[in-house]
CSV table of C-alpha atoms in Angstrom, one decimal:
chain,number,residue,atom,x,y,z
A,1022,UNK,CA,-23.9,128.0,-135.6
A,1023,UNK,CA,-23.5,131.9,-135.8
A,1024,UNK,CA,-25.3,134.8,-137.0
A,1025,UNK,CA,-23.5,137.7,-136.9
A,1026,UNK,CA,-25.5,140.3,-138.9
A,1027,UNK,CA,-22.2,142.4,-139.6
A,1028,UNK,CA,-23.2,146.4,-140.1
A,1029,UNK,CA,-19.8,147.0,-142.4
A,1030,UNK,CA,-20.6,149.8,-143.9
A,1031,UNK,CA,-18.5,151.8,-146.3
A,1032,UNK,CA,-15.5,150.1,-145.7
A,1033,UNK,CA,-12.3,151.6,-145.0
A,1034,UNK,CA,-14.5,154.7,-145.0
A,1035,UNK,CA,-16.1,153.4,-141.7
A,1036,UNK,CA,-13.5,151.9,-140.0
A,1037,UNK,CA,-13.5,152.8,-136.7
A,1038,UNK,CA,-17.4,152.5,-136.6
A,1039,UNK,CA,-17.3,149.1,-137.6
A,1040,UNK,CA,-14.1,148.2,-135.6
A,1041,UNK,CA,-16.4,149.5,-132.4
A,1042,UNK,CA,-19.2,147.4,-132.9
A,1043,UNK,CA,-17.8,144.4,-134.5
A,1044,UNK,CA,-14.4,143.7,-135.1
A,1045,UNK,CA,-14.0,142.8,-131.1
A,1046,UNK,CA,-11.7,140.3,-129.7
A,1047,UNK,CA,-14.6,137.7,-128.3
A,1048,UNK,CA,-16.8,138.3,-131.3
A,1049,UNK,CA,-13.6,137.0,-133.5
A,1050,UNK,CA,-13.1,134.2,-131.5
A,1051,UNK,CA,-16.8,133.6,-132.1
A,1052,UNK,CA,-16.1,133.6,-135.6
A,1053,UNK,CA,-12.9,131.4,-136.0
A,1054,UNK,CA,-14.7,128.8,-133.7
A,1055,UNK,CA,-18.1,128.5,-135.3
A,1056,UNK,CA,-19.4,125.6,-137.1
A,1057,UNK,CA,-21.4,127.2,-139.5
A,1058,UNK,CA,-21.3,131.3,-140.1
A,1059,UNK,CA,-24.7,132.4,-141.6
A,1060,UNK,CA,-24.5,135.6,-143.4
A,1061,UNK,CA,-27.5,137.3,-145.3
A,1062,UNK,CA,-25.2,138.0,-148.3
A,1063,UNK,CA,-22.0,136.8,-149.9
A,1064,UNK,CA,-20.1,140.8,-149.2
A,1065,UNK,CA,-20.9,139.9,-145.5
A,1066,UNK,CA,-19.1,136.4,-145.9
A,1067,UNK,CA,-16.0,137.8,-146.9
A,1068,UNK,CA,-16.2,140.3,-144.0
A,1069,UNK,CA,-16.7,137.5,-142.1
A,1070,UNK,CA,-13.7,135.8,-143.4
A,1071,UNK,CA,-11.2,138.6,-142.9
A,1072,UNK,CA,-12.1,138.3,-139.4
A,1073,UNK,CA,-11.5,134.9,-138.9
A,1074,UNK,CA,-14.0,132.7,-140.4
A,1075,UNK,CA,-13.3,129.6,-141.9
A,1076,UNK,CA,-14.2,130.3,-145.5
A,1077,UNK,CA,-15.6,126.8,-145.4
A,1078,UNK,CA,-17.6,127.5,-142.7
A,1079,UNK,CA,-19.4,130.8,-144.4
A,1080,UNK,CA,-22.8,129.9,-145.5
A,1081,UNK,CA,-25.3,133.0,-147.7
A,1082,UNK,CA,-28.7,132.4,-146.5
A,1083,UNK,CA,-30.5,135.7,-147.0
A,1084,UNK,CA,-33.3,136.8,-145.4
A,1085,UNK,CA,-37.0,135.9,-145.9
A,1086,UNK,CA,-40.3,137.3,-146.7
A,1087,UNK,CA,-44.1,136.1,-147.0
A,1088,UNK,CA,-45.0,137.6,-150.1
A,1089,UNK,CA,-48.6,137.3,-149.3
A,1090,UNK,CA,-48.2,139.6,-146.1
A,1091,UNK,CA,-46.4,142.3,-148.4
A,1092,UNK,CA,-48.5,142.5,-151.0
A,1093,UNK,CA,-52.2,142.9,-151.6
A,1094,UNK,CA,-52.8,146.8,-150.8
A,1095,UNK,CA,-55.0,149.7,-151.9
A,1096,UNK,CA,-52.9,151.5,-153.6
A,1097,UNK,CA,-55.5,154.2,-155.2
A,1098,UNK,CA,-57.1,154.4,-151.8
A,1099,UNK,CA,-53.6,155.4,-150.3
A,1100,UNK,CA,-53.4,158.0,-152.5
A,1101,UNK,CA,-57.0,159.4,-152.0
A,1102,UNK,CA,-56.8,159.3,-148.2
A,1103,UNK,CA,-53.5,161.6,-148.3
A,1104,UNK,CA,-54.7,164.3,-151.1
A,1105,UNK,CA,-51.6,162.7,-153.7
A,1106,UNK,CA,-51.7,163.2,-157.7
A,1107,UNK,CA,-48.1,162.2,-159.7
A,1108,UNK,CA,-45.4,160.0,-158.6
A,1109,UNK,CA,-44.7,158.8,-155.1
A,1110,UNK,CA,-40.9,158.5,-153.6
A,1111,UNK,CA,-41.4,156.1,-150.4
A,1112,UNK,CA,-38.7,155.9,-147.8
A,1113,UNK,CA,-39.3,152.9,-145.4
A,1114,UNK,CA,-37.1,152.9,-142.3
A,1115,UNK,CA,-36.4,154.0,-138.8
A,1116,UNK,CA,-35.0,156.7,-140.0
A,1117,UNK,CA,-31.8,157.8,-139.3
A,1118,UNK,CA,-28.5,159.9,-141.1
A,1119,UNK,CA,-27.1,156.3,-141.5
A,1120,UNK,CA,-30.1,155.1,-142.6
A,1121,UNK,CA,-29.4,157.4,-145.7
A,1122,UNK,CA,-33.1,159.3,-144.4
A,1123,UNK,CA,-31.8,162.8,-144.5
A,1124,UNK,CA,-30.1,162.1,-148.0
A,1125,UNK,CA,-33.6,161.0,-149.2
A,1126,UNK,CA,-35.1,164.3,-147.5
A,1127,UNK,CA,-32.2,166.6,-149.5
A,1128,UNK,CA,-33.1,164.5,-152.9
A,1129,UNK,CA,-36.8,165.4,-152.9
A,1130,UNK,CA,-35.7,169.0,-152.0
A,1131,UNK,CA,-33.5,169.0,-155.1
A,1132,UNK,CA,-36.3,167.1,-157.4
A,1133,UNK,CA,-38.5,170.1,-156.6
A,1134,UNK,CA,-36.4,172.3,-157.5
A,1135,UNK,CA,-35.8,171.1,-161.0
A,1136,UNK,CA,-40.1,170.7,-161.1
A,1137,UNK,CA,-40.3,167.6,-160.4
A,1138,UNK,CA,-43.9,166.5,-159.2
A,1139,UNK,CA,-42.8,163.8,-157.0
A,1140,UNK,CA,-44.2,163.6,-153.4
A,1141,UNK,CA,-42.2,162.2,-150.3
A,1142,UNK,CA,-43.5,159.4,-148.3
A,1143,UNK,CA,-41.6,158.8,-145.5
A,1144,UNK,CA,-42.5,156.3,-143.5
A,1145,UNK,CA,-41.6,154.7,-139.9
A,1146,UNK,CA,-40.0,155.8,-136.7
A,1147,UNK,CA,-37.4,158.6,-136.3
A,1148,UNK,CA,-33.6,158.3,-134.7
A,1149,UNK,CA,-33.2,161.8,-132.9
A,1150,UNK,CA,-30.8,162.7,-135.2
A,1151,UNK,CA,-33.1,162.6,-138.2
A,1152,UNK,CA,-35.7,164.6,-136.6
A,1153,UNK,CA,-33.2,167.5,-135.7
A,1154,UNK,CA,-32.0,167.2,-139.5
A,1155,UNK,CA,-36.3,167.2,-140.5
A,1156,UNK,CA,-36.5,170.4,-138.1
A,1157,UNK,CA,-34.2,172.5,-139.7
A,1158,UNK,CA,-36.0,172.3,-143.2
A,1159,UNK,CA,-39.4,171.8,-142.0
A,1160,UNK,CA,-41.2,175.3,-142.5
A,1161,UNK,CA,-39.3,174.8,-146.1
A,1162,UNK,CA,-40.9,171.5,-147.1
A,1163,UNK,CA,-44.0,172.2,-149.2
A,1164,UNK,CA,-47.3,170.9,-147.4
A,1165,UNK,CA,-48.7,168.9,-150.7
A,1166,UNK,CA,-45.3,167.1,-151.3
A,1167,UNK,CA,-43.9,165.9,-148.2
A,1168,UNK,CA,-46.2,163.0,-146.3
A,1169,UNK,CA,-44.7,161.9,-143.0
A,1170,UNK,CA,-46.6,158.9,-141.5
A,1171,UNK,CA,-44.8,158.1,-138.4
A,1172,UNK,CA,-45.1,154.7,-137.7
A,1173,UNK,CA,-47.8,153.0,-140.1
A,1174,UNK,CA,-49.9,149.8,-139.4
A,1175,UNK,CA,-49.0,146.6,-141.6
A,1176,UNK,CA,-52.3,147.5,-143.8
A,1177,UNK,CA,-51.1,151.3,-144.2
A,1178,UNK,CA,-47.2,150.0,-145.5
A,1179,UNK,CA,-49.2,147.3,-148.1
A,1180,UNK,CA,-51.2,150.7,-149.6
A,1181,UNK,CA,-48.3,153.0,-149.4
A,1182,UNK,CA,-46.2,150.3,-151.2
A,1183,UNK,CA,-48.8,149.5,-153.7
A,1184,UNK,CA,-49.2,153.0,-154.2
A,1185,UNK,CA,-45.3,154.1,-154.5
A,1186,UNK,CA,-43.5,154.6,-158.1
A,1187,UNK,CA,-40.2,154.4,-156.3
A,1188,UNK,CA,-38.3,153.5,-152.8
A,1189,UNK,CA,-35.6,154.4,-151.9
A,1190,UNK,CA,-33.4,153.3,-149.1
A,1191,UNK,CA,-29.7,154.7,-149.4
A,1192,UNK,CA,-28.6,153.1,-146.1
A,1193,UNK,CA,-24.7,152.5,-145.0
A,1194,UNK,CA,-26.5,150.9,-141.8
A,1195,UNK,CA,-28.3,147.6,-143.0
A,1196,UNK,CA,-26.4,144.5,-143.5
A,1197,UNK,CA,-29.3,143.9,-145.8
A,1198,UNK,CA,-32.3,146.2,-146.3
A,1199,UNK,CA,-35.7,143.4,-146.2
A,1200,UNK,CA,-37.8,146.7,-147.5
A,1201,UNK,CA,-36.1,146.0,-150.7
A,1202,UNK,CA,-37.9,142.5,-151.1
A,1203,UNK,CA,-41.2,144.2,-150.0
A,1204,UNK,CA,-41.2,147.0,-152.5
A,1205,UNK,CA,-40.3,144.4,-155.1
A,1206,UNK,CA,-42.9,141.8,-154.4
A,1207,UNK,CA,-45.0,145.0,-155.5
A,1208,UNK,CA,-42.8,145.6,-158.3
A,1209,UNK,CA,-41.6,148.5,-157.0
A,1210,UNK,CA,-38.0,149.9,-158.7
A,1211,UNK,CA,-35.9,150.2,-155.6
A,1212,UNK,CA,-33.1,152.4,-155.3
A,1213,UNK,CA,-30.3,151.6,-152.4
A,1214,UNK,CA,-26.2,153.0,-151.7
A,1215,UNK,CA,-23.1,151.0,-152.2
A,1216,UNK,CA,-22.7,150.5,-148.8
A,1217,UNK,CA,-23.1,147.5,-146.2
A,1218,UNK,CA,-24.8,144.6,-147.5
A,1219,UNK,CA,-26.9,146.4,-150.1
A,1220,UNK,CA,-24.7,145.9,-153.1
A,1221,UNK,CA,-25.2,141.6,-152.2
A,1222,UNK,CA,-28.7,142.3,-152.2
A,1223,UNK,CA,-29.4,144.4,-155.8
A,1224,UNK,CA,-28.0,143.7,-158.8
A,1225,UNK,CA,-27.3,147.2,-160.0
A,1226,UNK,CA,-28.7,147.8,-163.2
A,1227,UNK,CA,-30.7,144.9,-163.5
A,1228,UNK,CA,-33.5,144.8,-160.4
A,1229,UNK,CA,-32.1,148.0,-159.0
A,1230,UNK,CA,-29.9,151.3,-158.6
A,1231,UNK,CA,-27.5,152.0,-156.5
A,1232,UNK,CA,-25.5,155.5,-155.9
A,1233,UNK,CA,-22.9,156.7,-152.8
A,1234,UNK,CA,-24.3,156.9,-149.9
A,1235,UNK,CA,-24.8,160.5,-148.9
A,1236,UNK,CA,-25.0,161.4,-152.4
A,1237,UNK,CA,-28.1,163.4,-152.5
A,1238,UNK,CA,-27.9,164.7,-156.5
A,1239,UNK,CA,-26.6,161.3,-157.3
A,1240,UNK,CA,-30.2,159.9,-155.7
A,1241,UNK,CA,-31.9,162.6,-157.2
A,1242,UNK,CA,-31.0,161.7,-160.5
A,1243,UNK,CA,-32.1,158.1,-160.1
A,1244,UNK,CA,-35.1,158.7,-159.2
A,1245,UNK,CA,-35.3,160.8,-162.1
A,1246,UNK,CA,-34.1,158.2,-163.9
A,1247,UNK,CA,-36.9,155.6,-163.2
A,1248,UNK,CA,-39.4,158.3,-163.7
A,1249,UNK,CA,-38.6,159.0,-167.3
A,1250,UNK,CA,-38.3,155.5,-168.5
A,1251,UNK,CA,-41.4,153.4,-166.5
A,1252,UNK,CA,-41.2,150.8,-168.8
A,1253,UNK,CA,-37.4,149.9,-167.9
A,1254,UNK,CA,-37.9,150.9,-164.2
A,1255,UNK,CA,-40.9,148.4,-164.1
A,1256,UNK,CA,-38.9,145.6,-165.8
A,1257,UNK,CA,-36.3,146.0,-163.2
A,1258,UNK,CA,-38.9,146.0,-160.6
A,1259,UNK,CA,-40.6,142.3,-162.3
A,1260,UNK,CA,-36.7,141.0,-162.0
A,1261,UNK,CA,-36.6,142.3,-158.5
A,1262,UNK,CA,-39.8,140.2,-157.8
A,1263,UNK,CA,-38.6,137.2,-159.8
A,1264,UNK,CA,-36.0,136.7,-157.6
A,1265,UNK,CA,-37.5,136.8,-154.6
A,1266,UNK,CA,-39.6,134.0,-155.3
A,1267,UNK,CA,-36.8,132.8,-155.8
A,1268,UNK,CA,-34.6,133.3,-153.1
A,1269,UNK,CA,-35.8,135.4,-150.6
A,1270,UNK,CA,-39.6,133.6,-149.4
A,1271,UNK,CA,-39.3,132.0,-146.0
A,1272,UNK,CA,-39.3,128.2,-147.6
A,1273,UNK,CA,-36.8,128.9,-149.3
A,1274,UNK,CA,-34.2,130.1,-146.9
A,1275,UNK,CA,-35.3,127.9,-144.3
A,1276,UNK,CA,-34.5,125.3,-146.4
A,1277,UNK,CA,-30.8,126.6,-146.7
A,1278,UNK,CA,-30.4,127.2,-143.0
A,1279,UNK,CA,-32.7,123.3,-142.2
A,1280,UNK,CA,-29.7,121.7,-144.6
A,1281,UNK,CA,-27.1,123.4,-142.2
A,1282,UNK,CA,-27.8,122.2,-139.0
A,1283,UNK,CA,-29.0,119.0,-140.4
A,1284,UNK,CA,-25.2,118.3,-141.5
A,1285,UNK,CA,-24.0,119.2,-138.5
A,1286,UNK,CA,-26.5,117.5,-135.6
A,1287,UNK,CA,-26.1,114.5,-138.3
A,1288,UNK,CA,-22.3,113.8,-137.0
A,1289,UNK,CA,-21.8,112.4,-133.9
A,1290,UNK,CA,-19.4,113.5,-131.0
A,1291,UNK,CA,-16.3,111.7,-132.4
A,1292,UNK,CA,-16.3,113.0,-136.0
A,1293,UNK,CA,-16.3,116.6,-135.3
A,1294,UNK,CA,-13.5,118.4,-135.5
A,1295,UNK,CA,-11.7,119.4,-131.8
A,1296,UNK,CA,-12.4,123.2,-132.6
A,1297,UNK,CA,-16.3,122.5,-133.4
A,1298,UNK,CA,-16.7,120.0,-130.3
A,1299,UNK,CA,-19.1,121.8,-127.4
A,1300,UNK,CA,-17.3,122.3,-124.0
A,1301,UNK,CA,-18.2,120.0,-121.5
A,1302,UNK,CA,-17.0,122.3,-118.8
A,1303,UNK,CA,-19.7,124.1,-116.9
């Protein structure tokens, strides 16, 4: 029973990324030959599929939160501890140029140039190519609008996310993006790229937006977007949260994966096709 986690990204547009990391001769055998394939979204099955999996075989699990862990912080206290009046942008990653950090960066910029009040939260480690792309525009970030936290504790992520009008993660790296279920659970409007596993993950329009990766106006105007109309935004957010209770809690995809493995340890030797029979060869 296989979990690949396939990083896909844009397609065609990242072809010879993808064909690098995951497209290799062993890991294709891996997938023709597997019992079950779990992916965390159906975009990733069909991946999957084109390289060799049985479609049979391909089984959309998701990926699993506790909602109680998310959930519960102070978000007014956040906000007093780092000096922060109007809307908050959060960005939750280890950042990275794939991890759509620097587009998020190049969004605020442009927001503040139109007047918007938002202020940037960025939160979690740094990929060495982010931080050379944060040092260029550094000195040109202004002080009360721009809050980098570095790596945060568990209690310092549940204030920032109950303090946050808006997250954004437009990623062409994640085969999912579990920050999306976190902000939700806080009903937090999430904005992500059409790229990887995203798309399988929000239903554009209704829990969520979605824009091109690398598309930093496009972003810009999103979060604009859920800004000027809270009252939709926040719906979207409530659907967002709806479904993972869902889908997306820990009982809940255990249960799918439990059901897998029960079908197949309930067949004996004999019954199982040749392909899916363990080697007895040391």
């Amino acid at each position: 029973l296989l979990t690949p986690l396939l990083h896909f990204g844009r397609g065609e547009q990242d072809v010879t990324e993808f064909e690098r990391f995951y497209s290799r001769p062993h890991q294709q055998t891996l997938l023709r030959e597997s019992s079950v394939v779990f992916v965390l979204t159906e975009i990733e099955g069909e991946v999957a599929v084109s390289l060799g999996a049985r479609p049979e075989a391909v089984c959309p699990i998701g990926i699993g939160i506790e909602p109680a862990e998310v959930t519960g912080g102070d978000g007014e206290a956040f906000r007093a501890r780092h000096g922060i009046e109007g809307p908050i942008l959060l960005h939750i990653a280890t950042r990275a140029v794939a991890k759509g950090s620097g587009t998020v960066l190049e969004a605020a910029r442009r927001l503040w140039e139109r007047g918007c009040d938002v202020t940037l939260v960025m939160a979690g480690g740094s990929m060495p190519c982010f931080r050379e792309c944060l040092e260029t525009v550094r000195d040109a970030l202004p002080a009360d609008r721009f809050i980098d936290l570095g790596y945060v504790s568990e209690d310092e992520k549940r204030d920032a996310l109950a303090a946050a009008d808006a997250f954004a993660l437009p990623s062409r790296a994640d085969a999912f993006g579990i920050v999306f279920l976190e902000a939700w659970m806080n009903e937090v409007p999430v904005i992500g790229a059409r790229a990887g596993g995203i798309p399988g993950v929000i239903d554009e329009g209704r829990d969520g937006l979605l824009v091109e990766y690398a598309d930093a106006d496009g972003l810009a105007d999103a979060v604009e977007r859920l800004l000027a109309d809270r009252e939709a935004s926040q719906a979207m957010a409530r659907v967002g949260r709806e479904k993972v209770l869902a889908r997306y809690t820990w009982d809940e995809v255990f249960a799918r994966v439990l059901e897998r493995y029960e079908a197949c340890v309930g067949r004996g030797y004999e019954e199982l096709p040749a392909h899916e029979r363990p080697s007895t060869s040391s």
